[in-house]
């Protein structure tokens, strides 16, 4: 089973231990599913971890450890252009949907309700779920 975790889920896993994002991250580390990431997502994770509000609550070594761990996931180097019929409300989330298409992912897990990824429900074979929905359905 291939899973993509939105960057906000990865960050939440570091911020809130024993909450659904952390449960999902630990399940991947325990080899319960294959995680798919990309060079684009790793760059985003590095960039947003430097935001002042996150920098004050997340020590750099924890982000570094996560990024090192993510190097063991399936890392996509290049992402496809999305088909014309796939509309993503937030341009910052296009790369996540492109990852899902490129990897043939089973699930894309997001914590972002405002941007509308959840309203897509699916893209191709990829089901888009909230963290709680993924935990209930898969873990």
Coordinates of C-alpha atoms in Angstrom, one line a residue:
X1 CA 0.0 0.0 0.0
X2 CA 1.4 3.4 -1.1
X3 CA 0.6 6.5 1.0
X4 CA 1.4 10.2 0.6
X5 CA 1.3 12.4 3.7
X6 CA 0.7 16.1 3.3
X7 CA 3.5 18.1 4.7
X8 CA 1.2 19.4 7.4
X9 CA 0.7 15.8 8.6
X10 CA 4.4 15.3 8.8
X11 CA 4.9 18.5 10.8
X12 CA 2.0 17.7 13.1
X13 CA 3.6 14.3 13.8
X14 CA 6.6 16.2 15.3
X15 CA 4.5 18.7 17.1
X16 CA 1.8 16.5 18.7
X17 CA 3.1 13.1 19.9
X18 CA 0.5 10.4 20.3
X19 CA -2.0 12.2 18.0
X20 CA -3.2 10.7 14.7
X21 CA -0.4 12.3 12.6
X22 CA 2.2 10.7 15.0
X23 CA 0.4 7.4 14.9
X24 CA 0.5 7.5 11.0
X25 CA 4.2 8.4 11.0
X26 CA 5.1 5.7 13.5
X27 CA 3.0 3.2 11.4
X28 CA 5.2 4.0 8.4
X29 CA 8.3 3.7 10.4
X30 CA 7.0 0.3 11.6
X31 CA 6.7 -0.7 7.9
X32 CA 2.9 -0.9 7.8
X33 CA 2.8 0.9 4.5
X34 CA 5.1 2.4 1.8
X35 CA 5.5 6.1 2.1
X36 CA 5.9 8.2 -1.0
X37 CA 7.5 11.6 -1.0
X38 CA 9.3 13.8 -3.5
X39 CA 12.2 16.2 -3.8
X40 CA 9.6 19.0 -3.9
X41 CA 8.1 17.9 -0.6
X42 CA 11.4 17.5 1.1
X43 CA 12.3 21.0 0.0
X44 CA 9.0 22.3 1.3
X45 CA 9.5 20.6 4.6
X46 CA 13.0 22.2 5.0
X47 CA 11.5 25.6 4.0
X48 CA 8.5 25.7 6.3
X49 CA 10.4 24.3 9.2
X50 CA 12.4 27.6 9.2
X51 CA 9.2 29.7 9.7
X52 CA 9.6 31.6 13.0
X53 CA 6.4 30.0 14.6
X54 CA 7.6 26.5 13.8
X55 CA 11.3 27.2 14.5
X56 CA 10.3 28.1 18.1
X57 CA 8.6 24.8 18.8
X58 CA 10.5 22.4 16.5
X59 CA 14.2 21.9 17.1
X60 CA 16.2 21.7 13.9
X61 CA 17.5 18.2 14.8
X62 CA 14.0 16.8 14.9
X63 CA 13.3 18.1 11.4
X64 CA 16.7 16.9 10.3
X65 CA 15.9 13.4 11.7
X66 CA 12.6 13.3 9.9
X67 CA 14.1 14.4 6.6
X68 CA 16.8 11.7 7.0
X69 CA 14.0 9.1 7.7
X70 CA 12.1 10.3 4.6
X71 CA 15.1 9.6 2.4
X72 CA 14.2 5.9 3.1
X73 CA 10.7 6.4 1.6
X74 CA 9.9 6.2 -2.1
X75 CA 11.3 9.6 -3.3
X76 CA 10.0 10.9 -6.6
X77 CA 12.6 13.0 -8.4
X78 CA 10.2 14.4 -11.1
X79 CA 6.5 15.0 -11.0
X80 CA 4.0 14.9 -13.9
X81 CA 1.8 17.7 -15.1
X82 CA -1.7 17.1 -13.8
X83 CA -4.4 16.1 -16.4
X84 CA -6.6 19.0 -17.4
X85 CA -9.6 17.5 -15.6
X86 CA -7.9 17.5 -12.2
X87 CA -8.5 20.9 -10.5
X88 CA -6.7 21.6 -7.2
X89 CA -8.0 24.7 -5.3
X90 CA -4.7 25.5 -3.6
X91 CA -1.7 25.8 -6.0
X92 CA 0.6 24.8 -3.1
X93 CA -1.1 21.4 -3.1
X94 CA -0.7 20.6 -6.8
X95 CA 2.6 18.7 -6.1
X96 CA 0.8 16.4 -3.6
X97 CA -1.8 15.4 -6.2
X98 CA 0.9 15.0 -8.8
X99 CA 2.8 12.7 -6.4
X100 CA -0.4 10.6 -6.0
X101 CA -0.8 10.3 -9.8
X102 CA 2.9 9.6 -10.4
X103 CA 3.1 7.0 -7.7
X104 CA -0.3 5.3 -8.2
X105 CA -0.8 5.9 -4.4
X106 CA -3.6 4.3 -2.6
X107 CA -4.1 7.2 -0.2
X108 CA -3.2 10.8 0.2
X109 CA -3.6 11.9 3.9
X110 CA -4.1 15.6 4.7
X111 CA -4.8 17.7 7.7
X112 CA -5.8 20.7 5.6
X113 CA -9.5 21.2 5.4
X114 CA -9.5 24.8 4.1
X115 CA -7.7 24.2 0.8
X116 CA -10.1 21.6 -0.5
X117 CA -8.0 18.5 -1.0
X118 CA -10.6 16.6 1.0
X119 CA -13.3 17.9 -1.2
X120 CA -11.7 16.1 -4.2
X121 CA -12.2 12.8 -2.3
X122 CA -10.1 11.0 -4.9
X123 CA -7.8 11.4 -7.8
X124 CA -7.5 8.4 -10.1
X125 CA -7.0 5.4 -7.8
X126 CA -5.9 7.6 -4.8
X127 CA -8.4 8.2 -2.0
X128 CA -7.9 11.5 -0.2
X129 CA -8.6 11.1 3.5
X130 CA -8.2 13.2 6.7
X131 CA -5.8 11.9 9.3
X132 CA -8.6 10.5 11.4
X133 CA -10.3 8.8 8.5
X134 CA -7.0 7.2 7.5
X135 CA -6.4 5.9 11.0
X136 CA -9.9 4.5 11.2
X137 CA -9.8 2.8 7.8
X138 CA -6.2 1.6 7.7
X139 CA -4.4 1.5 11.1

